[in-house]
PDB file of C-alpha atoms in Angstrom:
ATOM      1  CA  MET A   1     -55.431  18.229 -57.257  1.00  0.00           C
ATOM      2  CA  ARG A   2     -53.730  14.977 -57.529  1.00  0.00           C
ATOM      3  CA  LYS A   3     -50.509  18.167 -57.439  1.00  0.00           C
ATOM      4  CA  ILE A   4     -51.369  18.987 -54.662  1.00  0.00           C
ATOM      5  CA  GLN A   5     -52.025  16.094 -52.763  1.00  0.00           C
ATOM      6  CA  ARG A   6     -48.834  15.203 -53.965  1.00  0.00           C
ATOM      7  CA  TYR A   7     -47.149  17.857 -52.532  1.00  0.00           C
ATOM      8  CA  GLU A   8     -48.098  17.434 -48.290  1.00  0.00           C
ATOM      9  CA  TRP A   9     -47.952  14.251 -48.967  1.00  0.00           C
ATOM     10  CA  ILE A  10     -44.552  15.484 -49.840  1.00  0.00           C
ATOM     11  CA  PHE A  11     -43.940  17.963 -47.083  1.00  0.00           C
ATOM     12  CA  TRP A  12     -45.770  16.055 -43.922  1.00  0.00           C
ATOM     13  CA  LYS A  13     -43.345  13.857 -44.913  1.00  0.00           C
ATOM     14  CA  TYR A  14     -40.503  15.818 -44.320  1.00  0.00           C
ATOM     15  CA  ARG A  15     -42.072  17.743 -41.749  1.00  0.00           C
ATOM     16  CA  LYS A  16     -41.908  14.503 -39.520  1.00  0.00           C
ATOM     17  CA  LYS A  17     -37.796  14.293 -40.946  1.00  0.00           C
ATOM     18  CA  TYR A  18     -37.988  17.584 -39.591  1.00  0.00           C
ATOM     19  CA  VAL A  19     -39.159  17.224 -36.306  1.00  0.00           C
ATOM     20  CA  HIS A  20     -37.821  13.495 -35.505  1.00  0.00           C
ATOM     21  CA  LEU A  21     -34.326  15.662 -36.426  1.00  0.00           C
ATOM     22  CA  LYS A  22     -35.377  18.991 -33.735  1.00  0.00           C
ATOM     23  CA  ILE A  23     -35.496  16.589 -31.047  1.00  0.00           C
ATOM     24  CA  ILE A  24     -32.079  14.333 -31.623  1.00  0.00           C
ATOM     25  CA  LEU A  25     -30.177  17.825 -31.543  1.00  0.00           C
ATOM     26  CA  LYS A  26     -32.059  18.687 -28.785  1.00  0.00           C
ATOM     27  CA  GLN A  27     -31.243  15.041 -27.466  1.00  0.00           C
ATOM     28  CA  LEU A  28     -27.659  16.048 -28.473  1.00  0.00           C
ATOM     29  CA  LYS A  29     -27.868  19.317 -26.799  1.00  0.00           C
ATOM     30  CA  MET A  30     -28.551  17.861 -23.213  1.00  0.00           C
ATOM     31  CA  LYS A  31     -25.841  15.571 -24.126  1.00  0.00           C
ATOM     32  CA  MET A  32     -23.205  17.887 -24.556  1.00  0.00           C
ATOM     33  CA  LYS A  33     -24.324  19.997 -21.284  1.00  0.00           C
ATOM     34  CA  ILE A  34     -24.562  16.953 -19.179  1.00  0.00           C
ATOM     35  CA  LEU A  35     -21.075  15.880 -21.103  1.00  0.00           C
ATOM     36  CA  PHE A  36     -19.334  19.857 -20.278  1.00  0.00           C
ATOM     37  CA  CYS A  37     -20.801  19.910 -16.737  1.00  0.00           C
ATOM     38  CA  ILE A  38     -18.883  16.683 -16.329  1.00  0.00           C
ATOM     39  CA  LEU A  39     -15.463  17.237 -17.460  1.00  0.00           C
ATOM     40  CA  ALA A  40     -15.885  20.983 -15.747  1.00  0.00           C
ATOM     41  CA  LEU A  41     -16.044  19.097 -12.624  1.00  0.00           C
ATOM     42  CA  ALA A  42     -13.124  16.781 -13.352  1.00  0.00           C
ATOM     43  CA  VAL A  43     -10.911  20.294 -14.562  1.00  0.00           C
ATOM     44  CA  ILE A  44     -12.339  21.763 -10.694  1.00  0.00           C
ATOM     45  CA  PHE A  45     -11.780  18.596  -8.517  1.00  0.00           C
ATOM     46  CA  GLN A  46      -7.983  17.696  -9.838  1.00  0.00           C
ATOM     47  CA  ALA A  47      -7.034  21.836 -10.177  1.00  0.00           C
ATOM     48  CA  ASN A  48      -8.437  21.688  -6.250  1.00  0.00           C
ATOM     49  CA  ALA A  49      -6.474  17.590  -5.834  1.00  0.00           C
ATOM     50  CA  GLN A  50      -3.579  17.517  -4.254  1.00  0.00           C
ATOM     51  CA  ASP A  51      -2.934  14.315  -4.616  1.00  0.00           C
ATOM     52  CA  LYS A  52      -2.727  11.214  -6.358  1.00  0.00           C
ATOM     53  CA  ALA A  53      -6.041   8.772  -6.049  1.00  0.00           C
ATOM     54  CA  PHE A  54      -2.411   6.500  -5.382  1.00  0.00           C
ATOM     55  CA  ASN A  55       0.651   6.782  -5.498  1.00  0.00           C
ATOM     56  CA  PHE A  56       3.383   3.487  -5.537  1.00  0.00           C
ATOM     57  CA  GLY A  57       7.118   3.683  -4.656  1.00  0.00           C
ATOM     58  CA  LEU A  58      10.451   1.805  -3.477  1.00  0.00           C
ATOM     59  CA  ARG A  59      11.988   2.163   0.030  1.00  0.00           C
ATOM     60  CA  VAL A  60      14.861   0.951   1.331  1.00  0.00           C
ATOM     61  CA  ALA A  61      15.860   0.635   5.002  1.00  0.00           C
ATOM     62  CA  PRO A  62      19.428  -0.091   7.400  1.00  0.00           C
ATOM     63  CA  ALA A  63      17.294  -2.067  10.403  1.00  0.00           C
ATOM     64  CA  VAL A  64      18.369  -3.412  13.789  1.00  0.00           C
ATOM     65  CA  ALA A  65      15.955  -6.990  14.600  1.00  0.00           C
ATOM     66  CA  TRP A  66      16.410  -8.122  18.140  1.00  0.00           C
ATOM     67  CA  LEU A  67      14.283 -11.387  19.663  1.00  0.00           C
ATOM     68  CA  SER A  68      11.581 -11.081  22.768  1.00  0.00           C
ATOM     69  CA  VAL A  69      12.143 -15.089  24.090  1.00  0.00           C
ATOM     70  CA  ASP A  70       8.971 -15.988  26.585  1.00  0.00           C
ATOM     71  CA  ASP A  71      11.571 -17.896  28.913  1.00  0.00           C
ATOM     72  CA  ASN A  72      13.057 -18.115  32.713  1.00  0.00           C
ATOM     73  CA  ASP A  73      17.054 -19.442  31.668  1.00  0.00           C
ATOM     74  CA  ILE A  74      17.474 -18.167  28.097  1.00  0.00           C
ATOM     75  CA  ARG A  75      16.844 -14.088  27.617  1.00  0.00           C
ATOM     76  CA  SER A  76      17.935 -12.125  24.581  1.00  0.00           C
ATOM     77  CA  ASP A  77      21.310 -10.726  23.963  1.00  0.00           C
ATOM     78  CA  GLY A  78      21.227  -7.651  22.283  1.00  0.00           C
ATOM     79  CA  GLY A  79      20.229  -7.109  18.256  1.00  0.00           C
ATOM     80  CA  ALA A  80      21.861  -7.519  14.665  1.00  0.00           C
ATOM     81  CA  LEU A  81      22.416  -4.637  12.127  1.00  0.00           C
ATOM     82  CA  LYS A  82      20.472  -5.645   9.156  1.00  0.00           C
ATOM     83  CA  PHE A  83      18.809  -4.926   5.845  1.00  0.00           C
ATOM     84  CA  ASN A  84      15.176  -4.476   4.349  1.00  0.00           C
ATOM     85  CA  TRP A  85      14.141  -3.130   1.029  1.00  0.00           C
ATOM     86  CA  ALA A  86      10.111  -3.063   0.061  1.00  0.00           C
ATOM     87  CA  PHE A  87       7.835  -1.770  -2.819  1.00  0.00           C
ATOM     88  CA  PHE A  88       4.930   0.245  -1.537  1.00  0.00           C
ATOM     89  CA  GLY A  89       1.908   2.224  -2.867  1.00  0.00           C
ATOM     90  CA  THR A  90      -1.123   4.128  -1.392  1.00  0.00           C
ATOM     91  CA  TRP A  91      -4.777   5.057  -2.110  1.00  0.00           C
ATOM     92  CA  ASN A  92      -5.627   8.127  -1.212  1.00  0.00           C
ATOM     93  CA  PHE A  93      -9.197   8.461   0.089  1.00  0.00           C
ATOM     94  CA  THR A  94      -8.298  12.283   0.961  1.00  0.00           C
ATOM     95  CA  ASP A  95      -5.439  14.262   1.216  1.00  0.00           C
ATOM     96  CA  ASN A  96      -4.918  12.833   4.480  1.00  0.00           C
ATOM     97  CA  LEU A  97      -5.675   9.565   4.578  1.00  0.00           C
ATOM     98  CA  SER A  98      -4.669   6.658   2.983  1.00  0.00           C
ATOM     99  CA  ILE A  99      -4.631   2.242   2.421  1.00  0.00           C
ATOM    100  CA  VAL A 100      -0.905   1.274   2.761  1.00  0.00           C
ATOM    101  CA  SER A 101      -0.254  -1.982   1.705  1.00  0.00           C
ATOM    102  CA  GLY A 102       3.415  -3.330  -0.511  1.00  0.00           C
ATOM    103  CA  PHE A 103       5.280  -6.300  -0.206  1.00  0.00           C
ATOM    104  CA  ASN A 104       8.309  -5.869   1.975  1.00  0.00           C
ATOM    105  CA  VAL A 105      11.217  -8.458   2.337  1.00  0.00           C
ATOM    106  CA  ASN A 106      12.922  -8.597   5.199  1.00  0.00           C
ATOM    107  CA  SER A 107      15.842 -10.099   7.578  1.00  0.00           C
ATOM    108  CA  LEU A 108      14.733 -10.590  11.619  1.00  0.00           C
ATOM    109  CA  GLY A 109      16.934 -12.638  14.349  1.00  0.00           C
ATOM    110  CA  GLY A 110      18.668 -11.811  16.750  1.00  0.00           C
ATOM    111  CA  ARG A 111      21.771 -12.498  20.215  1.00  0.00           C
ATOM    112  CA  TYR A 112      19.716 -14.962  22.651  1.00  0.00           C
ATOM    113  CA  LYS A 113      21.762 -16.219  25.565  1.00  0.00           C
ATOM    114  CA  TYR A 114      21.171 -19.580  27.673  1.00  0.00           C
ATOM    115  CA  GLU A 115      21.367 -18.947  31.596  1.00  0.00           C
ATOM    116  CA  HIS A 116      21.423 -21.240  34.715  1.00  0.00           C
ATOM    117  CA  LEU A 117      21.450 -24.778  32.620  1.00  0.00           C
ATOM    118  CA  GLY A 118      24.007 -26.016  34.716  1.00  0.00           C
ATOM    119  CA  LEU A 119      25.526 -26.973  31.947  1.00  0.00           C
ATOM    120  CA  PRO A 120      29.276 -25.596  30.843  1.00  0.00           C
ATOM    121  CA  ASN A 121      28.232 -23.255  27.842  1.00  0.00           C
ATOM    122  CA  ALA A 122      25.740 -21.719  30.320  1.00  0.00           C
ATOM    123  CA  THR A 123      26.316 -18.546  29.351  1.00  0.00           C
ATOM    124  CA  ALA A 124      26.786 -18.561  25.579  1.00  0.00           C
ATOM    125  CA  ALA A 125      25.401 -16.639  22.683  1.00  0.00           C
ATOM    126  CA  ASN A 126      23.980 -18.580  19.618  1.00  0.00           C
ATOM    127  CA  ARG A 127      21.728 -16.024  17.012  1.00  0.00           C
ATOM    128  CA  ILE A 128      19.376 -16.714  15.016  1.00  0.00           C
ATOM    129  CA  ARG A 129      18.958 -15.099  11.445  1.00  0.00           C
ATOM    130  CA  LEU A 130      15.355 -15.886   9.313  1.00  0.00           C
ATOM    131  CA  ASN A 131      14.530 -13.677   6.472  1.00  0.00           C
ATOM    132  CA  GLU A 132      10.073 -13.173   5.754  1.00  0.00           C
ATOM    133  CA  PHE A 133       7.661 -12.605   2.827  1.00  0.00           C
ATOM    134  CA  GLN A 134       5.300  -9.104   4.344  1.00  0.00           C
ATOM    135  CA  ILE A 135       1.860  -8.459   3.419  1.00  0.00           C
ATOM    136  CA  PRO A 136       1.607  -5.058   5.396  1.00  0.00           C
ATOM    137  CA  LEU A 137      -1.667  -3.079   4.954  1.00  0.00           C
ATOM    138  CA  GLY A 138      -2.262  -0.494   7.686  1.00  0.00           C
ATOM    139  CA  PHE A 139      -3.933   2.958   7.365  1.00  0.00           C
ATOM    140  CA  GLN A 140      -1.899   6.557   7.058  1.00  0.00           C
ATOM    141  CA  MET A 141      -1.993   9.619   8.386  1.00  0.00           C
ATOM    142  CA  ARG A 142      -0.816  13.030   6.617  1.00  0.00           C
ATOM    143  CA  THR A 143      -0.038  16.732   6.668  1.00  0.00           C
ATOM    144  CA  ASP A 144      -1.218  19.499   4.326  1.00  0.00           C
ATOM    145  CA  LYS A 145       2.771  21.208   3.069  1.00  0.00           C
ATOM    146  CA  VAL A 146       4.577  22.586   5.767  1.00  0.00           C
ATOM    147  CA  ASN A 147       7.471  24.287   4.728  1.00  0.00           C
ATOM    148  CA  GLY A 148       7.572  21.920   2.017  1.00  0.00           C
ATOM    149  CA  PHE A 149       7.538  18.817   3.341  1.00  0.00           C
ATOM    150  CA  LYS A 150       4.278  16.959   4.143  1.00  0.00           C
ATOM    151  CA  PHE A 151       4.336  14.608   8.349  1.00  0.00           C
ATOM    152  CA  TYR A 152       2.171  10.681   8.009  1.00  0.00           C
ATOM    153  CA  ALA A 153       2.222   8.600  10.280  1.00  0.00           C
ATOM    154  CA  GLN A 154       1.214   4.433   9.999  1.00  0.00           C
ATOM    155  CA  VAL A 155       0.265   1.690  11.609  1.00  0.00           C
ATOM    156  CA  GLY A 156      -1.323  -1.520  10.526  1.00  0.00           C
ATOM    157  CA  LEU A 157      -0.637  -5.192  10.634  1.00  0.00           C
ATOM    158  CA  ALA A 158       0.737  -6.858   8.973  1.00  0.00           C
ATOM    159  CA  CYS A 159       1.389 -11.316   7.338  1.00  0.00           C
ATOM    160  CA  GLY A 160       4.408 -12.737   6.613  1.00  0.00           C
ATOM    161  CA  TYR A 161       6.307 -16.037   6.212  1.00  0.00           C
ATOM    162  CA  ILE A 162       9.571 -17.122   7.032  1.00  0.00           C
ATOM    163  CA  PHE A 163      12.126 -18.468   5.350  1.00  0.00           C
ATOM    164  CA  ASN A 164      15.961 -19.483   5.287  1.00  0.00           C
ATOM    165  CA  ALA A 165      16.062 -19.968   9.167  1.00  0.00           C
ATOM    166  CA  ARG A 166      19.607 -20.276  10.451  1.00  0.00           C
ATOM    167  CA  ASP A 167      21.787 -20.317  13.022  1.00  0.00           C
ATOM    168  CA  GLU A 168      24.848 -18.778  13.291  1.00  0.00           C
ATOM    169  CA  HIS A 169      26.387 -22.172  12.011  1.00  0.00           C
ATOM    170  CA  LYS A 170      24.057 -22.656   9.152  1.00  0.00           C
ATOM    171  CA  GLN A 171      22.135 -24.726  10.419  1.00  0.00           C
ATOM    172  CA  SER A 172      18.292 -25.343   9.719  1.00  0.00           C
ATOM    173  CA  ILE A 173      16.248 -24.282  13.197  1.00  0.00           C
ATOM    174  CA  ASN A 174      12.412 -25.194  13.896  1.00  0.00           C
ATOM    175  CA  ASN A 175      10.224 -22.515  13.251  1.00  0.00           C
ATOM    176  CA  ARG A 176       7.000 -21.226  12.173  1.00  0.00           C
ATOM    177  CA  PHE A 177       6.320 -20.224   8.245  1.00  0.00           C
ATOM    178  CA  PHE A 178       3.095 -17.542   9.201  1.00  0.00           C
ATOM    179  CA  ASN A 179       4.745 -14.683  11.397  1.00  0.00           C
ATOM    180  CA  VAL A 180       1.622 -11.676  12.034  1.00  0.00           C
ATOM    181  CA  SER A 181       2.959  -8.777  13.439  1.00  0.00           C
ATOM    182  CA  TYR A 182       1.751  -4.848  13.757  1.00  0.00           C
ATOM    183  CA  PHE A 183       3.772  -1.540  12.699  1.00  0.00           C
ATOM    184  CA  LEU A 184       4.071   1.521  13.800  1.00  0.00           C
ATOM    185  CA  ALA A 185       5.605   4.211  11.078  1.00  0.00           C
ATOM    186  CA  ALA A 186       5.918   7.897  10.896  1.00  0.00           C
ATOM    187  CA  GLY A 187       7.568   9.783   8.238  1.00  0.00           C
ATOM    188  CA  ALA A 188       8.158  12.723   5.464  1.00  0.00           C
ATOM    189  CA  GLU A 189       7.312  13.372   2.484  1.00  0.00           C
ATOM    190  CA  TYR A 190       9.299  16.419   0.136  1.00  0.00           C
ATOM    191  CA  PRO A 191       8.309  16.466  -3.825  1.00  0.00           C
ATOM    192  CA  VAL A 192      11.047  17.251  -6.043  1.00  0.00           C
ATOM    193  CA  ALA A 193       9.739  17.377  -9.602  1.00  0.00           C
ATOM    194  CA  GLY A 194       6.796  15.865 -11.716  1.00  0.00           C
ATOM    195  CA  GLY A 195       5.034  13.530  -9.310  1.00  0.00           C
ATOM    196  CA  VAL A 196       7.859  12.189  -7.956  1.00  0.00           C
ATOM    197  CA  SER A 197       8.492  12.471  -3.924  1.00  0.00           C
ATOM    198  CA  LEU A 198      11.235  11.912  -2.051  1.00  0.00           C
ATOM    199  CA  ILE A 199      10.719   9.810   1.471  1.00  0.00           C
ATOM    200  CA  GLY A 200      12.550   9.206   5.212  1.00  0.00           C
ATOM    201  CA  GLN A 201      10.453   6.252   7.544  1.00  0.00           C
ATOM    202  CA  LEU A 202      11.248   5.413  11.166  1.00  0.00           C
ATOM    203  CA  LYS A 203       9.347   2.199  11.490  1.00  0.00           C
ATOM    204  CA  PHE A 204       8.577  -0.039  14.403  1.00  0.00           C
ATOM    205  CA  ASN A 205       7.414  -3.321  13.482  1.00  0.00           C
ATOM    206  CA  GLY A 206       6.303  -5.835  17.214  1.00  0.00           C
ATOM    207  CA  GLY A 207       5.884  -9.288  16.194  1.00  0.00           C
ATOM    208  CA  LEU A 208       3.420 -10.935  17.807  1.00  0.00           C
ATOM    209  CA  THR A 209       3.696 -14.756  16.709  1.00  0.00           C
ATOM    210  CA  SER A 210       6.095 -16.372  17.714  1.00  0.00           C
ATOM    211  CA  VAL A 211       8.662 -17.317  15.039  1.00  0.00           C
ATOM    212  CA  MET A 212       9.846 -20.910  16.886  1.00  0.00           C
ATOM    213  CA  SER A 213       8.262 -24.046  17.426  1.00  0.00           C
ATOM    214  CA  LYS A 214       9.925 -26.049  19.742  1.00  0.00           C
ATOM    215  CA  ASN A 215      10.728 -26.366  24.036  1.00  0.00           C
ATOM    216  CA  ARG A 216      11.888 -22.873  24.916  1.00  0.00           C
ATOM    217  CA  PHE A 217      11.331 -21.390  22.224  1.00  0.00           C
ATOM    218  CA  ALA A 218       7.946 -21.421  20.945  1.00  0.00           C
ATOM    219  CA  ASN A 219       7.003 -18.231  22.516  1.00  0.00           C
ATOM    220  CA  THR A 220      10.034 -16.617  20.544  1.00  0.00           C
ATOM    221  CA  GLN A 221       8.841 -13.309  18.801  1.00  0.00           C
ATOM    222  CA  ALA A 222      11.180 -11.421  16.259  1.00  0.00           C
ATOM    223  CA  ASN A 223      11.793  -7.678  16.220  1.00  0.00           C
ATOM    224  CA  PHE A 224      13.594  -5.198  14.520  1.00  0.00           C
ATOM    225  CA  MET A 225      13.533  -0.749  14.346  1.00  0.00           C
ATOM    226  CA  GLU A 226      14.259   0.926  10.284  1.00  0.00           C
ATOM    227  CA  LEU A 227      15.136   3.507   9.272  1.00  0.00           C
ATOM    228  CA  GLY A 228      13.691   4.107   5.225  1.00  0.00           C
ATOM    229  CA  PHE A 229      14.940   5.704   2.108  1.00  0.00           C
ATOM    230  CA  GLY A 230      12.943   5.626  -0.385  1.00  0.00           C
ATOM    231  CA  VAL A 231      11.642   7.587  -3.891  1.00  0.00           C
ATOM    232  CA  MET A 232       7.530   7.491  -4.051  1.00  0.00           C
ATOM    233  CA  PHE A 233       5.960   8.831  -7.946  1.00  0.00           C
TER     234      PHE A 233
END
């Protein structure tokens, strides 16, 4: 009788362990199915995705910079050749829409001319040189591939810090340190290999605030047009 009870106890003991193990295996099987579905969706998404979620790159750009002066006796007297460079990044929400940002190092300035001041050097021209560390933020709209190229357009705003402001005699000038501007750009990407693309871009940057802070120059905006070339990863 005791042997029968002992065997029954052993049977129920191992039966409980078996049931518990069966539940664990069932839960594990369900988790494996969920994991397999997630991996399958990831593979399908990766196979259909044409671009990475984030891209970054470097760009260099020769530029033409000029000043816009709002004064009756002072006017812009042409542009100056400059050189800009940038580190940029794009956050891709879809294949065709991205947010763009990064930082730019810009060379600003240009020539201006005095007029009708009744002075001997009334028509003398001067030149202003400024450097700017700029952080842009904007949207990028991009096409699908067309003969191997992807074309895009950008629009946005940028905030900059003005430094190393000099006139043509290398004298310090009264400048404002904070500059706000807008930019419009159009360009093209050409994939080469290993997720690397070459880019070319035409960009206009227009000043919204004055870069000067004294007298007649208190409303002077700095503008530039650049043709940039770079590489994107």
